[in-house]
Amino acid sequence: MSTSATPEARATTLLRRPRLWVAPTILTGLLALLLSLLYMGGVVNPNADLRDLPIALVNDDLGKPPPGQRENLGTQIAAAIASDDAGGKAGWRRLTRAQAQDQLDSGKIYGALVIPAGFTDSVTALTSPGATRQPMITVLTNPGKGSLGSSLASQITTQAAHRASRSVGQQLTASAGARADTTTKLLLADPVDVVTQIGHPIGAHSGLGLTAFYYTLLLVLAGFMGGNVISSSVDTALGYADNEIGPWHTRRPTVPISRTQTLLLKMLMTAGITFVSTALVLLACVTLLGMDASHLPLLWIYSYCAALAVGLGVQAINAAFGGLGQLVSMFVFIVLGLPSSGATIPLQAVPGFYRFLSHFEPMRQLGDGVRAILYFDARADAGLARAWVMIAIGTVLALAFGFAMTAYYDRKGHKRFTPQPA
């Protein structure tokens, strides 16, 4: 009695099966739609979404009020600027010069507008014969907060300074009257010189304030990809997954092991391998590429802890969701993390949904710590203290969630069976 071999299926035949198309079409379509909405939704119109960007307003003018006025010009200008929030875009902070510099150095503000000492005297001197020197208002930028954030603050402060200059010019022109010649009238029309300076400089090899973002992204990717590679490699080594490279296919003998012990093995390996991956990230960025970085020992320890927290989170999610875990962890650590990180676009300039995500999304927490170390002298109040706290919380949550799920599966008898061909 002879038996005939089962004929092999052909691709053209299988393509005519509607059920084969349904799942991948729906999933890839939803992913494309979600990714488009999430990524582009946070960057399409930062100016329209901008709200309460923190900017310092400093008045150092202690001069006497002009004749017939109760306050000096610096006080008048500061009050006018503070009352005008540029349509809700500016969050003015009335500070002293020392306080403003401290907040620039700790990354708490995106810029500052400074009315200097002697401003009233220099303005009133313009009405005297032969006046040629303009009074000055200084705009300070903070490139450590990112090029776009610093640029938005500079635009707001510069526009406010020019509005103040024209307002002062109207007063001066009116007081000068017919006594002013044509040159003087031209000078008085816009009398204040607005000068832009860097309030908190960063290194030339800092990517205009973007190296903190890309370095954070590298740490997240190192933890994310490393966690997934370790997870799949362990499953292959223990015989719970096939190893297929090109035409070669192997399957190792299955090792009897509980889900909890498997997760423990993966997490311990993650802790060890992350030492290597973060050291190589630091080597590539600082040594080979010359990225500006101070506090190198602290940066390496922080990098290791940050990438490890992500890696442990990936292992916990994979243990809980199985094959779907990679997709879930991609959304948690990357898809939702990038637009809510506040690294390239200030959180004050993104829609409210992303500001809500920023309170707990890992990339924002890790990015604040990296930015503090790279640009703000590793100050705790520049975001480093909060970053450490969030790394600790994230690590504890990953351990608790992962082992709670595997213990539950083990207790219910949900063993990891070896898939068999139908």
mmCIF file with all atom_site columns, C-alpha atoms in Angstrom, residues 136-335:
data_model
loop_
_atom_site.group_PDB
_atom_site.id
_atom_site.type_symbol
_atom_site.label_atom_id
_atom_site.label_alt_id
_atom_site.label_comp_id
_atom_site.label_asym_id
_atom_site.label_entity_id
_atom_site.label_seq_id
_atom_site.pdbx_PDB_ins_code
_atom_site.Cartn_x
_atom_site.Cartn_y
_atom_site.Cartn_z
_atom_site.occupancy
_atom_site.B_iso_or_equiv
_atom_site.pdbx_formal_charge
_atom_site.auth_seq_id
_atom_site.auth_comp_id
_atom_site.auth_asym_id
_atom_site.auth_atom_id
_atom_site.pdbx_PDB_model_num
ATOM 1   C CA . MET A 1 136 ? 20.047 98.454  25.745 1.00 0.00 ? 136 MET A CA 1
ATOM 2   C CA . ILE A 1 137 ? 17.825 95.536  26.789 1.00 0.00 ? 137 ILE A CA 1
ATOM 3   C CA . THR A 1 138 ? 19.426 92.085  26.854 1.00 0.00 ? 138 THR A CA 1
ATOM 4   C CA . VAL A 1 139 ? 17.811 88.829  25.738 1.00 0.00 ? 139 VAL A CA 1
ATOM 5   C CA . LEU A 1 140 ? 19.466 85.754  27.258 1.00 0.00 ? 140 LEU A CA 1
ATOM 6   C CA . THR A 1 141 ? 19.076 82.322  25.652 1.00 0.00 ? 141 THR A CA 1
ATOM 7   C CA . ASN A 1 142 ? 19.506 78.859  27.152 1.00 0.00 ? 142 ASN A CA 1
ATOM 8   C CA . PRO A 1 143 ? 20.730 76.437  24.460 1.00 0.00 ? 143 PRO A CA 1
ATOM 9   C CA . GLY A 1 144 ? 20.951 73.646  27.031 1.00 0.00 ? 144 GLY A CA 1
ATOM 10  C CA . LYS A 1 145 ? 17.155 73.441  26.888 1.00 0.00 ? 145 LYS A CA 1
ATOM 11  C CA . GLY A 1 146 ? 17.293 72.574  23.195 1.00 0.00 ? 146 GLY A CA 1
ATOM 12  C CA . SER A 1 147 ? 17.621 74.717  20.102 1.00 0.00 ? 147 SER A CA 1
ATOM 13  C CA . LEU A 1 148 ? 13.872 74.967  19.437 1.00 0.00 ? 148 LEU A CA 1
ATOM 14  C CA . GLY A 1 149 ? 12.919 75.812  23.022 1.00 0.00 ? 149 GLY A CA 1
ATOM 15  C CA . SER A 1 150 ? 15.653 78.415  23.282 1.00 0.00 ? 150 SER A CA 1
ATOM 16  C CA . SER A 1 151 ? 14.608 79.861  19.910 1.00 0.00 ? 151 SER A CA 1
ATOM 17  C CA . LEU A 1 152 ? 10.945 80.124  20.949 1.00 0.00 ? 152 LEU A CA 1
ATOM 18  C CA . ALA A 1 153 ? 11.933 81.934  24.147 1.00 0.00 ? 153 ALA A CA 1
ATOM 19  C CA . SER A 1 154 ? 14.221 84.247  22.186 1.00 0.00 ? 154 SER A CA 1
ATOM 20  C CA . GLN A 1 155 ? 11.410 85.137  19.773 1.00 0.00 ? 155 GLN A CA 1
ATOM 21  C CA . ILE A 1 156 ? 9.015  85.945  22.624 1.00 0.00 ? 156 ILE A CA 1
ATOM 22  C CA . THR A 1 157 ? 11.510 88.046  24.578 1.00 0.00 ? 157 THR A CA 1
ATOM 23  C CA . THR A 1 158 ? 12.797 89.884  21.512 1.00 0.00 ? 158 THR A CA 1
ATOM 24  C CA . GLN A 1 159 ? 9.273  90.810  20.405 1.00 0.00 ? 159 GLN A CA 1
ATOM 25  C CA . ALA A 1 160 ? 8.431  91.979  23.939 1.00 0.00 ? 160 ALA A CA 1
ATOM 26  C CA . ALA A 1 161 ? 11.583 94.109  24.047 1.00 0.00 ? 161 ALA A CA 1
ATOM 27  C CA . HIS A 1 162 ? 10.815 95.752  20.700 1.00 0.00 ? 162 HIS A CA 1
ATOM 28  C CA . ARG A 1 163 ? 7.242  96.504  21.770 1.00 0.00 ? 163 ARG A CA 1
ATOM 29  C CA . ALA A 1 164 ? 8.624  98.130  24.919 1.00 0.00 ? 164 ALA A CA 1
ATOM 30  C CA . SER A 1 165 ? 11.103 100.113 22.826 1.00 0.00 ? 165 SER A CA 1
ATOM 31  C CA . ARG A 1 166 ? 8.380  101.528 20.590 1.00 0.00 ? 166 ARG A CA 1
ATOM 32  C CA . SER A 1 167 ? 6.263  102.413 23.619 1.00 0.00 ? 167 SER A CA 1
ATOM 33  C CA . VAL A 1 168 ? 9.175  104.299 25.195 1.00 0.00 ? 168 VAL A CA 1
ATOM 34  C CA . GLY A 1 169 ? 9.842  105.931 21.841 1.00 0.00 ? 169 GLY A CA 1
ATOM 35  C CA . GLN A 1 170 ? 6.356  107.373 21.713 1.00 0.00 ? 170 GLN A CA 1
ATOM 36  C CA . GLN A 1 171 ? 6.853  108.959 25.157 1.00 0.00 ? 171 GLN A CA 1
ATOM 37  C CA . LEU A 1 172 ? 10.221 110.406 24.205 1.00 0.00 ? 172 LEU A CA 1
ATOM 38  C CA . THR A 1 173 ? 8.998  111.769 20.895 1.00 0.00 ? 173 THR A CA 1
ATOM 39  C CA . ALA A 1 174 ? 6.063  113.453 22.597 1.00 0.00 ? 174 ALA A CA 1
ATOM 40  C CA . SER A 1 175 ? 8.268  115.020 25.282 1.00 0.00 ? 175 SER A CA 1
ATOM 41  C CA . ALA A 1 176 ? 10.882 116.185 22.763 1.00 0.00 ? 176 ALA A CA 1
ATOM 42  C CA . GLY A 1 177 ? 8.244  117.871 20.580 1.00 0.00 ? 177 GLY A CA 1
ATOM 43  C CA . ALA A 1 178 ? 9.437  120.382 18.028 1.00 0.00 ? 178 ALA A CA 1
ATOM 44  C CA . ARG A 1 179 ? 12.839 120.700 19.684 1.00 0.00 ? 179 ARG A CA 1
ATOM 45  C CA . ALA A 1 180 ? 14.010 117.396 18.144 1.00 0.00 ? 180 ALA A CA 1
ATOM 46  C CA . ASP A 1 181 ? 15.617 117.415 14.737 1.00 0.00 ? 181 ASP A CA 1
ATOM 47  C CA . THR A 1 182 ? 15.000 114.723 12.114 1.00 0.00 ? 182 THR A CA 1
ATOM 48  C CA . THR A 1 183 ? 17.903 112.513 13.240 1.00 0.00 ? 183 THR A CA 1
ATOM 49  C CA . THR A 1 184 ? 16.835 112.677 16.862 1.00 0.00 ? 184 THR A CA 1
ATOM 50  C CA . LYS A 1 185 ? 13.227 111.837 15.979 1.00 0.00 ? 185 LYS A CA 1
ATOM 51  C CA . LEU A 1 186 ? 14.420 108.817 14.006 1.00 0.00 ? 186 LEU A CA 1
ATOM 52  C CA . LEU A 1 187 ? 16.479 107.688 16.993 1.00 0.00 ? 187 LEU A CA 1
ATOM 53  C CA . LEU A 1 188 ? 13.611 108.215 19.412 1.00 0.00 ? 188 LEU A CA 1
ATOM 54  C CA . ALA A 1 189 ? 11.108 106.228 17.333 1.00 0.00 ? 189 ALA A CA 1
ATOM 55  C CA . ASP A 1 190 ? 12.707 102.917 18.367 1.00 0.00 ? 190 ASP A CA 1
ATOM 56  C CA . PRO A 1 191 ? 15.290 103.927 20.948 1.00 0.00 ? 191 PRO A CA 1
ATOM 57  C CA . VAL A 1 192 ? 16.221 100.651 22.632 1.00 0.00 ? 192 VAL A CA 1
ATOM 58  C CA . ASP A 1 193 ? 18.900 98.340  21.261 1.00 0.00 ? 193 ASP A CA 1
ATOM 59  C CA . VAL A 1 194 ? 17.868 94.683  21.844 1.00 0.00 ? 194 VAL A CA 1
ATOM 60  C CA . VAL A 1 195 ? 20.972 92.517  22.251 1.00 0.00 ? 195 VAL A CA 1
ATOM 61  C CA . THR A 1 196 ? 20.850 88.708  22.312 1.00 0.00 ? 196 THR A CA 1
ATOM 62  C CA . GLN A 1 197 ? 23.419 86.812  24.387 1.00 0.00 ? 197 GLN A CA 1
ATOM 63  C CA . ILE A 1 198 ? 23.841 83.240  25.591 1.00 0.00 ? 198 ILE A CA 1
ATOM 64  C CA . GLY A 1 199 ? 22.704 83.049  29.201 1.00 0.00 ? 199 GLY A CA 1
ATOM 65  C CA . HIS A 1 200 ? 24.056 79.550  29.879 1.00 0.00 ? 200 HIS A CA 1
ATOM 66  C CA . PRO A 1 201 ? 26.629 78.372  27.324 1.00 0.00 ? 201 PRO A CA 1
ATOM 67  C CA . ILE A 1 202 ? 27.144 74.723  26.406 1.00 0.00 ? 202 ILE A CA 1
ATOM 68  C CA . GLY A 1 203 ? 29.982 73.011  24.555 1.00 0.00 ? 203 GLY A CA 1
ATOM 69  C CA . ALA A 1 204 ? 30.516 73.274  20.814 1.00 0.00 ? 204 ALA A CA 1
ATOM 70  C CA . HIS A 1 205 ? 30.162 69.469  20.539 1.00 0.00 ? 205 HIS A CA 1
ATOM 71  C CA . SER A 1 206 ? 26.711 69.420  22.122 1.00 0.00 ? 206 SER A CA 1
ATOM 72  C CA . GLY A 1 207 ? 24.651 69.303  18.959 1.00 0.00 ? 207 GLY A CA 1
ATOM 73  C CA . LEU A 1 208 ? 23.034 72.695  19.659 1.00 0.00 ? 208 LEU A CA 1
ATOM 74  C CA . GLY A 1 209 ? 21.480 71.155  22.748 1.00 0.00 ? 209 GLY A CA 1
ATOM 75  C CA . LEU A 1 210 ? 20.366 67.924  21.045 1.00 0.00 ? 210 LEU A CA 1
ATOM 76  C CA . THR A 1 211 ? 23.059 65.483  22.215 1.00 0.00 ? 211 THR A CA 1
ATOM 77  C CA . ALA A 1 212 ? 21.104 64.935  25.445 1.00 0.00 ? 212 ALA A CA 1
ATOM 78  C CA . PHE A 1 213 ? 18.090 63.740  23.453 1.00 0.00 ? 213 PHE A CA 1
ATOM 79  C CA . TYR A 1 214 ? 20.033 61.430  21.158 1.00 0.00 ? 214 TYR A CA 1
ATOM 80  C CA . TYR A 1 215 ? 22.101 60.031  24.016 1.00 0.00 ? 215 TYR A CA 1
ATOM 81  C CA . THR A 1 216 ? 18.890 59.299  25.932 1.00 0.00 ? 216 THR A CA 1
ATOM 82  C CA . LEU A 1 217 ? 17.444 57.641  22.845 1.00 0.00 ? 217 LEU A CA 1
ATOM 83  C CA . LEU A 1 218 ? 20.555 55.454  22.628 1.00 0.00 ? 218 LEU A CA 1
ATOM 84  C CA . LEU A 1 219 ? 20.103 54.365  26.252 1.00 0.00 ? 219 LEU A CA 1
ATOM 85  C CA . VAL A 1 220 ? 16.439 53.524  25.688 1.00 0.00 ? 220 VAL A CA 1
ATOM 86  C CA . LEU A 1 221 ? 17.246 51.612  22.496 1.00 0.00 ? 221 LEU A CA 1
ATOM 87  C CA . ALA A 1 222 ? 20.102 49.772  24.208 1.00 0.00 ? 222 ALA A CA 1
ATOM 88  C CA . GLY A 1 223 ? 17.739 48.644  26.966 1.00 0.00 ? 223 GLY A CA 1
ATOM 89  C CA . PHE A 1 224 ? 14.862 47.900  24.593 1.00 0.00 ? 224 PHE A CA 1
ATOM 90  C CA . MET A 1 225 ? 16.785 46.019  21.905 1.00 0.00 ? 225 MET A CA 1
ATOM 91  C CA . GLY A 1 226 ? 19.103 44.360  24.403 1.00 0.00 ? 226 GLY A CA 1
ATOM 92  C CA . GLY A 1 227 ? 16.153 43.121  26.453 1.00 0.00 ? 227 GLY A CA 1
ATOM 93  C CA . ASN A 1 228 ? 14.448 41.640  23.398 1.00 0.00 ? 228 ASN A CA 1
ATOM 94  C CA . VAL A 1 229 ? 17.647 40.059  22.068 1.00 0.00 ? 229 VAL A CA 1
ATOM 95  C CA . ILE A 1 230 ? 18.371 38.493  25.464 1.00 0.00 ? 230 ILE A CA 1
ATOM 96  C CA . SER A 1 231 ? 14.782 37.256  25.767 1.00 0.00 ? 231 SER A CA 1
ATOM 97  C CA . SER A 1 232 ? 14.755 35.561  22.357 1.00 0.00 ? 232 SER A CA 1
ATOM 98  C CA . SER A 1 233 ? 18.275 34.166  22.807 1.00 0.00 ? 233 SER A CA 1
ATOM 99  C CA . VAL A 1 234 ? 17.381 32.579  26.151 1.00 0.00 ? 234 VAL A CA 1
ATOM 100 C CA . ASP A 1 235 ? 14.180 31.089  24.708 1.00 0.00 ? 235 ASP A CA 1
ATOM 101 C CA . THR A 1 236 ? 16.194 29.623  21.844 1.00 0.00 ? 236 THR A CA 1
ATOM 102 C CA . ALA A 1 237 ? 18.907 28.250  24.153 1.00 0.00 ? 237 ALA A CA 1
ATOM 103 C CA . LEU A 1 238 ? 16.302 26.640  26.427 1.00 0.00 ? 238 LEU A CA 1
ATOM 104 C CA . GLY A 1 239 ? 14.487 25.015  23.523 1.00 0.00 ? 239 GLY A CA 1
ATOM 105 C CA . TYR A 1 240 ? 11.319 27.103  23.588 1.00 0.00 ? 240 TYR A CA 1
ATOM 106 C CA . ALA A 1 241 ? 11.954 28.783  20.243 1.00 0.00 ? 241 ALA A CA 1
ATOM 107 C CA . ASP A 1 242 ? 13.449 27.775  16.925 1.00 0.00 ? 242 ASP A CA 1
ATOM 108 C CA . ASN A 1 243 ? 16.788 29.079  15.718 1.00 0.00 ? 243 ASN A CA 1
ATOM 109 C CA . GLU A 1 244 ? 16.530 29.818  12.011 1.00 0.00 ? 244 GLU A CA 1
ATOM 110 C CA . ILE A 1 245 ? 19.300 31.469  10.016 1.00 0.00 ? 245 ILE A CA 1
ATOM 111 C CA . GLY A 1 246 ? 18.773 31.424  6.249  1.00 0.00 ? 246 GLY A CA 1
ATOM 112 C CA . PRO A 1 247 ? 18.205 27.808  5.175  1.00 0.00 ? 247 PRO A CA 1
ATOM 113 C CA . TRP A 1 248 ? 19.496 26.430  8.511  1.00 0.00 ? 248 TRP A CA 1
ATOM 114 C CA . HIS A 1 249 ? 17.050 25.507  11.210 1.00 0.00 ? 249 HIS A CA 1
ATOM 115 C CA . THR A 1 250 ? 17.890 24.075  14.612 1.00 0.00 ? 250 THR A CA 1
ATOM 116 C CA . ARG A 1 251 ? 15.934 23.292  17.745 1.00 0.00 ? 251 ARG A CA 1
ATOM 117 C CA . ARG A 1 252 ? 17.656 22.667  21.056 1.00 0.00 ? 252 ARG A CA 1
ATOM 118 C CA . PRO A 1 253 ? 16.326 20.175  23.598 1.00 0.00 ? 253 PRO A CA 1
ATOM 119 C CA . THR A 1 254 ? 13.752 21.770  25.864 1.00 0.00 ? 254 THR A CA 1
ATOM 120 C CA . VAL A 1 255 ? 15.010 22.553  29.361 1.00 0.00 ? 255 VAL A CA 1
ATOM 121 C CA . PRO A 1 256 ? 12.319 22.104  32.047 1.00 0.00 ? 256 PRO A CA 1
ATOM 122 C CA . ILE A 1 257 ? 12.102 25.452  33.809 1.00 0.00 ? 257 ILE A CA 1
ATOM 123 C CA . SER A 1 258 ? 9.330  27.534  35.340 1.00 0.00 ? 258 SER A CA 1
ATOM 124 C CA . ARG A 1 259 ? 8.306  30.922  34.015 1.00 0.00 ? 259 ARG A CA 1
ATOM 125 C CA . THR A 1 260 ? 9.565  32.602  37.166 1.00 0.00 ? 260 THR A CA 1
ATOM 126 C CA . GLN A 1 261 ? 13.006 31.046  36.896 1.00 0.00 ? 261 GLN A CA 1
ATOM 127 C CA . THR A 1 262 ? 13.134 31.919  33.199 1.00 0.00 ? 262 THR A CA 1
ATOM 128 C CA . LEU A 1 263 ? 12.372 35.555  33.975 1.00 0.00 ? 263 LEU A CA 1
ATOM 129 C CA . LEU A 1 264 ? 14.986 35.586  36.742 1.00 0.00 ? 264 LEU A CA 1
ATOM 130 C CA . LEU A 1 265 ? 17.565 34.215  34.305 1.00 0.00 ? 265 LEU A CA 1
ATOM 131 C CA . LYS A 1 266 ? 16.719 36.846  31.689 1.00 0.00 ? 266 LYS A CA 1
ATOM 132 C CA . MET A 1 267 ? 16.840 39.685  34.183 1.00 0.00 ? 267 MET A CA 1
ATOM 133 C CA . LEU A 1 268 ? 20.190 38.604  35.614 1.00 0.00 ? 268 LEU A CA 1
ATOM 134 C CA . MET A 1 269 ? 21.627 38.348  32.106 1.00 0.00 ? 269 MET A CA 1
ATOM 135 C CA . THR A 1 270 ? 20.191 41.788  31.322 1.00 0.00 ? 270 THR A CA 1
ATOM 136 C CA . ALA A 1 271 ? 21.949 43.217  34.368 1.00 0.00 ? 271 ALA A CA 1
ATOM 137 C CA . GLY A 1 272 ? 25.273 41.753  33.223 1.00 0.00 ? 272 GLY A CA 1
ATOM 138 C CA . ILE A 1 273 ? 25.085 42.488  29.505 1.00 0.00 ? 273 ILE A CA 1
ATOM 139 C CA . THR A 1 274 ? 23.894 46.080  30.055 1.00 0.00 ? 274 THR A CA 1
ATOM 140 C CA . PHE A 1 275 ? 27.317 46.810  31.597 1.00 0.00 ? 275 PHE A CA 1
ATOM 141 C CA . VAL A 1 276 ? 28.876 46.105  28.214 1.00 0.00 ? 276 VAL A CA 1
ATOM 142 C CA . SER A 1 277 ? 26.305 47.877  26.047 1.00 0.00 ? 277 SER A CA 1
ATOM 143 C CA . THR A 1 278 ? 26.293 51.127  28.046 1.00 0.00 ? 278 THR A CA 1
ATOM 144 C CA . ALA A 1 279 ? 30.093 51.176  28.208 1.00 0.00 ? 279 ALA A CA 1
ATOM 145 C CA . LEU A 1 280 ? 30.193 50.894  24.419 1.00 0.00 ? 280 LEU A CA 1
ATOM 146 C CA . VAL A 1 281 ? 27.601 53.669  24.032 1.00 0.00 ? 281 VAL A CA 1
ATOM 147 C CA . LEU A 1 282 ? 29.736 55.942  26.184 1.00 0.00 ? 282 LEU A CA 1
ATOM 148 C CA . LEU A 1 283 ? 32.903 54.927  24.333 1.00 0.00 ? 283 LEU A CA 1
ATOM 149 C CA . ALA A 1 284 ? 31.356 55.666  20.937 1.00 0.00 ? 284 ALA A CA 1
ATOM 150 C CA . CYS A 1 285 ? 29.780 58.998  21.894 1.00 0.00 ? 285 CYS A CA 1
ATOM 151 C CA . VAL A 1 286 ? 32.495 60.536  24.055 1.00 0.00 ? 286 VAL A CA 1
ATOM 152 C CA . THR A 1 287 ? 35.770 58.932  22.983 1.00 0.00 ? 287 THR A CA 1
ATOM 153 C CA . LEU A 1 288 ? 35.225 58.226  19.289 1.00 0.00 ? 288 LEU A CA 1
ATOM 154 C CA . LEU A 1 289 ? 32.818 61.038  18.342 1.00 0.00 ? 289 LEU A CA 1
ATOM 155 C CA . GLY A 1 290 ? 34.005 63.663  20.829 1.00 0.00 ? 290 GLY A CA 1
ATOM 156 C CA . MET A 1 291 ? 30.651 64.534  22.404 1.00 0.00 ? 291 MET A CA 1
ATOM 157 C CA . ASP A 1 292 ? 31.021 67.155  25.126 1.00 0.00 ? 292 ASP A CA 1
ATOM 158 C CA . ALA A 1 293 ? 30.456 65.404  28.454 1.00 0.00 ? 293 ALA A CA 1
ATOM 159 C CA . SER A 1 294 ? 31.561 66.163  31.983 1.00 0.00 ? 294 SER A CA 1
ATOM 160 C CA . HIS A 1 295 ? 31.075 64.041  35.119 1.00 0.00 ? 295 HIS A CA 1
ATOM 161 C CA . LEU A 1 296 ? 31.992 60.908  33.143 1.00 0.00 ? 296 LEU A CA 1
ATOM 162 C CA . PRO A 1 297 ? 31.853 58.425  36.073 1.00 0.00 ? 297 PRO A CA 1
ATOM 163 C CA . LEU A 1 298 ? 28.407 59.714  37.015 1.00 0.00 ? 298 LEU A CA 1
ATOM 164 C CA . LEU A 1 299 ? 27.293 59.657  33.381 1.00 0.00 ? 299 LEU A CA 1
ATOM 165 C CA . TRP A 1 300 ? 28.338 55.991  33.044 1.00 0.00 ? 300 TRP A CA 1
ATOM 166 C CA . ILE A 1 301 ? 26.621 54.919  36.279 1.00 0.00 ? 301 ILE A CA 1
ATOM 167 C CA . TYR A 1 302 ? 23.490 56.824  35.299 1.00 0.00 ? 302 TYR A CA 1
ATOM 168 C CA . SER A 1 303 ? 23.575 55.368  31.775 1.00 0.00 ? 303 SER A CA 1
ATOM 169 C CA . TYR A 1 304 ? 23.835 51.839  33.144 1.00 0.00 ? 304 TYR A CA 1
ATOM 170 C CA . CYS A 1 305 ? 20.955 52.294  35.595 1.00 0.00 ? 305 CYS A CA 1
ATOM 171 C CA . ALA A 1 306 ? 18.770 53.966  32.966 1.00 0.00 ? 306 ALA A CA 1
ATOM 172 C CA . ALA A 1 307 ? 19.323 51.296  30.305 1.00 0.00 ? 307 ALA A CA 1
ATOM 173 C CA . LEU A 1 308 ? 18.945 48.543  32.922 1.00 0.00 ? 308 LEU A CA 1
ATOM 174 C CA . ALA A 1 309 ? 15.579 49.918  34.061 1.00 0.00 ? 309 ALA A CA 1
ATOM 175 C CA . VAL A 1 310 ? 14.376 49.820  30.435 1.00 0.00 ? 310 VAL A CA 1
ATOM 176 C CA . GLY A 1 311 ? 15.778 46.313  29.911 1.00 0.00 ? 311 GLY A CA 1
ATOM 177 C CA . LEU A 1 312 ? 14.106 44.968  33.042 1.00 0.00 ? 312 LEU A CA 1
ATOM 178 C CA . GLY A 1 313 ? 10.848 46.587  31.953 1.00 0.00 ? 313 GLY A CA 1
ATOM 179 C CA . VAL A 1 314 ? 11.108 44.845  28.570 1.00 0.00 ? 314 VAL A CA 1
ATOM 180 C CA . GLN A 1 315 ? 11.694 41.464  30.261 1.00 0.00 ? 315 GLN A CA 1
ATOM 181 C CA . ALA A 1 316 ? 8.704  41.983  32.555 1.00 0.00 ? 316 ALA A CA 1
ATOM 182 C CA . ILE A 1 317 ? 6.418  42.943  29.644 1.00 0.00 ? 317 ILE A CA 1
ATOM 183 C CA . ASN A 1 318 ? 7.600  40.007  27.522 1.00 0.00 ? 318 ASN A CA 1
ATOM 184 C CA . ALA A 1 319 ? 7.022  37.614  30.424 1.00 0.00 ? 319 ALA A CA 1
ATOM 185 C CA . ALA A 1 320 ? 3.502  38.960  30.908 1.00 0.00 ? 320 ALA A CA 1
ATOM 186 C CA . PHE A 1 321 ? 2.374  39.261  27.276 1.00 0.00 ? 321 PHE A CA 1
ATOM 187 C CA . GLY A 1 322 ? 4.441  36.610  25.507 1.00 0.00 ? 322 GLY A CA 1
ATOM 188 C CA . GLY A 1 323 ? 4.804  37.142  21.768 1.00 0.00 ? 323 GLY A CA 1
ATOM 189 C CA . LEU A 1 324 ? 2.868  40.393  21.974 1.00 0.00 ? 324 LEU A CA 1
ATOM 190 C CA . GLY A 1 325 ? 5.364  41.762  24.501 1.00 0.00 ? 325 GLY A CA 1
ATOM 191 C CA . GLN A 1 326 ? 7.751  43.258  21.959 1.00 0.00 ? 326 GLN A CA 1
ATOM 192 C CA . LEU A 1 327 ? 4.947  45.357  20.467 1.00 0.00 ? 327 LEU A CA 1
ATOM 193 C CA . VAL A 1 328 ? 3.712  46.465  23.897 1.00 0.00 ? 328 VAL A CA 1
ATOM 194 C CA . SER A 1 329 ? 7.192  47.426  25.102 1.00 0.00 ? 329 SER A CA 1
ATOM 195 C CA . MET A 1 330 ? 7.834  49.290  21.834 1.00 0.00 ? 330 MET A CA 1
ATOM 196 C CA . PHE A 1 331 ? 4.798  51.476  22.521 1.00 0.00 ? 331 PHE A CA 1
ATOM 197 C CA . VAL A 1 332 ? 5.683  51.972  26.189 1.00 0.00 ? 332 VAL A CA 1
ATOM 198 C CA . PHE A 1 333 ? 9.338  52.884  25.736 1.00 0.00 ? 333 PHE A CA 1
ATOM 199 C CA . ILE A 1 334 ? 9.577  54.347  22.221 1.00 0.00 ? 334 ILE A CA 1
ATOM 200 C CA . VAL A 1 335 ? 6.319  55.165  20.433 1.00 0.00 ? 335 VAL A CA 1
#
